[in-house]
Amino acid sequence: MILRLLLSILCFISGTLSEESPYVTIIVKGSEIVAETDDSFVCATLDWWPPQKCNYNQCPWGQSSVLNLDLTHPFLSNAIQAFEHLRIRIGGSLQDQVVYGVPTLGHPCLPFSKMSGGLFGFSEGCLSMPRWDKLNLLFQRTGAIITFGLNALNGRHPVHNGMWVGNWNSTNARNFIKYTISRGYPVDSWEFGNELSGSGVSARVSAEQYAKDLIGLKTLLKELYKNSRMRPLLVAPGGFFDQKWYTQLLQASGRGVVNALTHHIYNLGPGDDYRIESKILDPQYLSRITDTFRNLQLTIERHGPWSSAWVGEAGGAYNSGSRRVSNKFLNSFWYLDQLGMASKYNTKVYCRQTLIGGNYGLLDTHTLTPNPDYYRQASNALLWHRLMGKGVLSIDISGSSYLRAYGHCRKGKAGVTLLLINLSKSTKFSVTVRDNLNAIPPEGGDIQTDNSFVHSFKRVLSWMGRKASYESGSREEYHLTGKDKDHLSQTVLLNGIPLELTEDGEIPPLNPVYVPASSPVHVAPLSIAFVVLPDFEAQACS
């Protein structure tokens, strides 16, 4: 009779799986770390675009370029310092038109200007050494970790269909790197080229030629840094993932040359796409990019296990982002979801486009005050950095696909931190968290590891009559919502309190609420929550 009743319940619930049930169970598998990020996982970019860069009848870059940004503005320093060693990637579309104003340059060091027939419609631009000195003062003052993108087109020439041929001319880069070393500037990694892989964007280079030049650059770095304590990484190609091209690059460059494979993601499409809002709130659409992460991971495992995966640039929507969405609270949903997804596939670094500039800047281009996504970055540096450790845990989730969930070891302490993202406009989810240790059947049988509801239901049955140690005490919760429940608001609330700069221009405190650990986690519609379970027994995290 009991068995028949349970089967009836299973059939009934299975038939309603397509509905948006408010009740969700998450099983955290704390016995094994399935992936790991770097300490500097969270990263933001500085770009080269001048004020004349325009898209869709707007010019959103202003004075935000590497060449013209106000480096003395206190808001800028405070924003970087708040991240505690934020990685900054210097690069972007004009990177392969940048020359370096060392004494041997041979011509005046001038900024970018509009030029018909130039790549992206611009001439070459020059980074002067006094400007490089000032940038490094900012980086050293704020503790930033620098990845610098080198011009990989120097010495080449175009032939047809965007293909550039010829050997890379390393002379200008060599002298720039020599200058950098002589000044003691700690560049953590040098990146070679921007969006020249596969079919490229405005230019492309064959994988074989690219590999040949990477070998040359690796040799150059070893020579120049031989008397230095610094050993910078070499990362490449900073383009859109093309499995065949990336495979050829690893095979042709050989063992130990490329320390990290960087790729770019703009999976929301162009900034003027009217469907961006619906894409962000569509769990199936967000999951499409999983194939890219998985295929890059497999490519590295099979052809370059000495390397690792980095996201070198991700802005959601390309062409400067979306004026309607990119600086609003809604933009946080795809971004945080992609941070969680990337970490599951052993991505070591994830660079958000941009720290400042375009519609997707974390700081307002004109005032340098934080946009909503800055606090998402803060959540993943101050909150992520404070709460989410490098170890990534596998989880099973039963319930609606509109609740996205990711689990990490807690940063620096025992326990687990969860990231929960509610994409639903109407459903408030009630989330029960369990560990798989308490889900072991009494007779010692195996638990299935897929995400089907039937197996999850069996786990629930196996918990009956048991009480886990993490259900005592309290947990920390950090709930992020848009002001007035508006997902297109530029004001973000943390546990109901607006996140705004203090009178001194400082980042406000990010304080949790404390909730009894035995109660469900309630996640409001269109909200994001970080949940810290300090007493959760995750053996892999100890």
CSV table of C-alpha atoms in Angstrom, one decimal, residues 250-442:
chain,number,residue,atom,x,y,z
A,250,LEU,CA,48.2,23.9,-29.3
A,251,GLN,CA,49.6,21.2,-31.5
A,252,ALA,CA,51.8,23.5,-33.5
A,253,SER,CA,53.1,25.6,-30.6
A,254,GLY,CA,53.9,22.6,-28.5
A,255,ARG,CA,54.2,21.7,-24.8
A,256,GLY,CA,54.6,24.5,-22.3
A,257,VAL,CA,54.4,27.5,-24.7
A,258,VAL,CA,50.9,28.8,-24.1
A,259,ASN,CA,50.1,28.9,-20.4
A,260,ALA,CA,46.4,29.8,-20.9
A,261,LEU,CA,44.0,29.8,-23.8
A,262,THR,CA,41.9,32.9,-23.7
A,263,HIS,CA,38.5,33.2,-25.5
A,264,HIS,CA,35.8,35.8,-25.8
A,265,ILE,CA,32.1,35.5,-25.2
A,266,TYR,CA,29.3,37.8,-26.3
A,267,ASN,CA,26.5,35.3,-26.4
A,268,LEU,CA,23.6,37.9,-26.1
A,269,GLY,CA,24.3,39.2,-29.6
A,270,PRO,CA,24.4,42.8,-30.8
A,271,GLY,CA,23.7,45.6,-28.5
A,272,ASP,CA,20.6,46.7,-30.4
A,273,ASP,CA,18.9,43.3,-30.3
A,274,TYR,CA,15.4,43.9,-28.9
A,275,ARG,CA,15.4,40.3,-27.6
A,276,ILE,CA,18.3,40.8,-25.1
A,277,GLU,CA,16.0,41.0,-22.1
A,278,SER,CA,14.2,37.8,-22.9
A,279,LYS,CA,17.5,36.0,-23.7
A,280,ILE,CA,18.8,36.9,-20.2
A,281,LEU,CA,15.7,35.4,-18.5
A,282,ASP,CA,15.6,32.3,-20.7
A,283,PRO,CA,17.4,29.4,-18.9
A,284,GLN,CA,17.7,27.4,-22.1
A,285,TYR,CA,19.3,30.3,-23.9
A,286,LEU,CA,21.8,30.9,-21.1
A,287,SER,CA,22.8,27.2,-21.1
A,288,ARG,CA,23.7,27.3,-24.8
A,289,ILE,CA,27.2,28.7,-24.0
A,290,THR,CA,27.9,25.5,-22.0
A,291,ASP,CA,29.0,23.8,-25.2
A,292,THR,CA,31.8,26.4,-25.6
A,293,PHE,CA,33.1,25.9,-22.1
A,294,ARG,CA,32.9,22.1,-22.4
A,295,ASN,CA,34.6,21.9,-25.8
A,296,LEU,CA,37.4,24.2,-24.8
A,297,GLN,CA,38.0,22.1,-21.6
A,298,LEU,CA,38.1,18.9,-23.8
A,299,THR,CA,40.4,20.6,-26.3
A,300,ILE,CA,42.9,21.5,-23.5
A,301,GLU,CA,42.7,18.0,-21.9
A,302,ARG,CA,43.4,16.3,-25.2
A,303,HIS,CA,45.9,18.6,-26.9
A,304,GLY,CA,47.3,21.0,-24.3
A,305,PRO,CA,47.1,19.8,-20.7
A,306,TRP,CA,49.9,22.2,-19.7
A,307,SER,CA,47.5,25.1,-20.5
A,308,SER,CA,44.3,26.3,-18.9
A,309,ALA,CA,41.1,28.1,-19.9
A,310,TRP,CA,40.6,31.9,-19.4
A,311,VAL,CA,37.7,34.1,-20.5
A,312,GLY,CA,39.7,37.1,-21.7
A,313,GLU,CA,36.6,39.2,-22.5
A,314,ALA,CA,32.9,38.9,-21.9
A,315,GLY,CA,30.4,41.7,-22.1
A,316,GLY,CA,27.1,39.9,-22.9
A,317,ALA,CA,26.1,42.1,-25.9
A,318,TYR,CA,28.8,43.2,-28.3
A,319,ASN,CA,29.2,46.6,-30.0
A,320,SER,CA,29.6,48.5,-26.7
A,321,GLY,CA,26.7,46.6,-25.0
A,322,SER,CA,23.0,47.4,-24.8
A,323,ARG,CA,21.9,51.0,-23.9
A,324,ARG,CA,18.7,49.5,-22.4
A,325,VAL,CA,20.0,46.6,-20.4
A,326,SER,CA,23.8,46.5,-20.0
A,327,ASN,CA,24.0,49.1,-17.1
A,328,LYS,CA,20.9,47.8,-15.4
A,329,PHE,CA,20.3,45.2,-12.6
A,330,LEU,CA,19.0,42.7,-15.2
A,331,ASN,CA,22.5,42.5,-16.7
A,332,SER,CA,23.7,40.9,-13.5
A,333,PHE,CA,21.8,37.7,-14.2
A,334,TRP,CA,23.6,36.5,-17.3
A,335,TYR,CA,26.9,37.7,-15.9
A,336,LEU,CA,26.7,35.8,-12.5
A,337,ASP,CA,25.3,32.8,-14.2
A,338,GLN,CA,28.2,32.7,-16.6
A,339,LEU,CA,30.7,33.1,-13.8
A,340,GLY,CA,29.2,30.1,-12.1
A,341,MET,CA,29.1,28.1,-15.4
A,342,ALA,CA,32.6,29.0,-16.4
A,343,SER,CA,34.0,27.9,-13.0
A,344,LYS,CA,32.4,24.5,-13.4
A,345,TYR,CA,34.5,23.9,-16.5
A,346,ASN,CA,37.9,24.7,-14.9
A,347,THR,CA,38.0,28.3,-16.2
A,348,LYS,CA,40.8,29.9,-14.2
A,349,VAL,CA,40.1,33.6,-15.0
A,350,TYR,CA,37.0,35.4,-16.2
A,351,CYS,CA,37.5,39.0,-17.4
A,352,ARG,CA,34.4,41.2,-17.6
A,353,GLN,CA,34.2,43.8,-20.4
A,354,THR,CA,34.7,46.5,-19.1
A,355,LEU,CA,35.8,48.2,-15.8
A,356,ILE,CA,34.8,51.5,-17.5
A,357,GLY,CA,33.7,52.3,-21.0
A,358,GLY,CA,30.8,51.4,-23.2
A,359,ASN,CA,27.3,50.7,-21.9
A,360,TYR,CA,28.6,47.6,-20.1
A,361,GLY,CA,31.1,49.4,-17.9
A,362,LEU,CA,31.1,48.5,-14.2
A,363,LEU,CA,31.7,52.2,-13.6
A,364,ASP,CA,29.8,55.1,-15.1
A,365,THR,CA,31.8,56.5,-18.0
A,366,HIS,CA,31.2,60.1,-17.0
A,367,THR,CA,31.0,60.1,-13.2
A,368,LEU,CA,33.1,56.9,-12.4
A,369,THR,CA,30.4,56.0,-9.9
A,370,PRO,CA,29.5,52.2,-9.8
A,371,ASN,CA,26.8,50.9,-12.2
A,372,PRO,CA,24.7,47.9,-10.9
A,373,ASP,CA,27.1,45.3,-12.2
A,374,TYR,CA,29.9,46.8,-10.2
A,375,TYR,CA,28.2,45.4,-7.2
A,376,ARG,CA,27.8,42.1,-8.9
A,377,GLN,CA,31.6,42.3,-9.4
A,378,ALA,CA,31.9,43.3,-5.8
A,379,SER,CA,29.7,40.3,-5.0
A,380,ASN,CA,32.2,38.2,-6.8
A,381,ALA,CA,35.2,39.9,-5.4
A,382,LEU,CA,34.1,41.2,-2.1
A,383,LEU,CA,31.4,38.6,-1.7
A,384,TRP,CA,32.8,36.0,-4.1
A,385,HIS,CA,36.3,36.8,-3.0
A,386,ARG,CA,35.2,36.7,0.6
A,387,LEU,CA,32.8,33.8,0.5
A,388,MET,CA,33.4,31.6,-2.6
A,389,GLY,CA,36.6,29.6,-2.6
A,390,LYS,CA,38.5,28.2,-5.6
A,391,GLY,CA,37.0,24.7,-5.2
A,392,VAL,CA,33.9,24.0,-7.3
A,393,LEU,CA,31.4,21.5,-6.1
A,394,SER,CA,28.9,19.4,-8.1
A,395,ILE,CA,25.3,19.9,-7.2
A,396,ASP,CA,22.0,18.3,-8.2
A,397,ILE,CA,18.9,20.4,-8.3
A,398,SER,CA,15.3,19.2,-8.5
A,399,GLY,CA,12.6,21.7,-9.6
A,400,SER,CA,12.3,24.6,-12.0
A,401,SER,CA,15.0,25.4,-14.5
A,402,TYR,CA,14.4,29.1,-13.7
A,403,LEU,CA,16.4,28.7,-10.5
A,404,ARG,CA,20.1,28.5,-11.4
A,405,ALA,CA,22.4,27.2,-8.7
A,406,TYR,CA,26.2,26.9,-8.2
A,407,GLY,CA,28.2,25.7,-5.3
A,408,HIS,CA,31.8,26.4,-4.1
A,409,CYS,CA,33.8,25.6,-1.0
A,410,ARG,CA,33.6,28.5,1.3
A,411,LYS,CA,36.6,30.9,1.1
A,412,GLY,CA,39.2,30.4,3.8
A,413,LYS,CA,36.8,28.7,6.2
A,414,ALA,CA,34.9,25.5,6.6
A,415,GLY,CA,31.6,25.2,4.9
A,416,VAL,CA,30.0,25.8,1.5
A,417,THR,CA,28.7,28.9,-0.4
A,418,LEU,CA,25.9,28.7,-2.9
A,419,LEU,CA,25.0,31.2,-5.6
A,420,LEU,CA,21.3,31.2,-6.5
A,421,ILE,CA,19.8,33.1,-9.4
A,422,ASN,CA,16.0,33.4,-9.8
A,423,LEU,CA,15.1,34.1,-13.5
A,424,SER,CA,11.4,33.9,-12.9
A,425,LYS,CA,9.3,37.0,-12.9
A,426,SER,CA,6.6,35.6,-10.7
A,427,THR,CA,7.8,32.6,-8.7
A,428,LYS,CA,9.4,32.9,-5.2
A,429,PHE,CA,11.4,29.7,-4.7
A,430,SER,CA,11.7,27.9,-1.4
A,431,VAL,CA,15.0,26.0,-1.5
A,432,THR,CA,16.0,23.1,0.7
A,433,VAL,CA,19.7,22.3,0.7
A,434,ARG,CA,21.0,18.8,1.5
A,435,ASP,CA,24.3,17.0,1.3
A,436,ASN,CA,24.7,13.7,-0.6
A,437,LEU,CA,26.2,12.0,2.5
A,438,ASN,CA,22.7,11.9,4.0
A,439,ALA,CA,21.3,10.7,0.7
A,440,ILE,CA,23.1,7.3,0.8
A,441,PRO,CA,20.5,4.5,0.9
A,442,PRO,CA,20.5,2.5,4.2
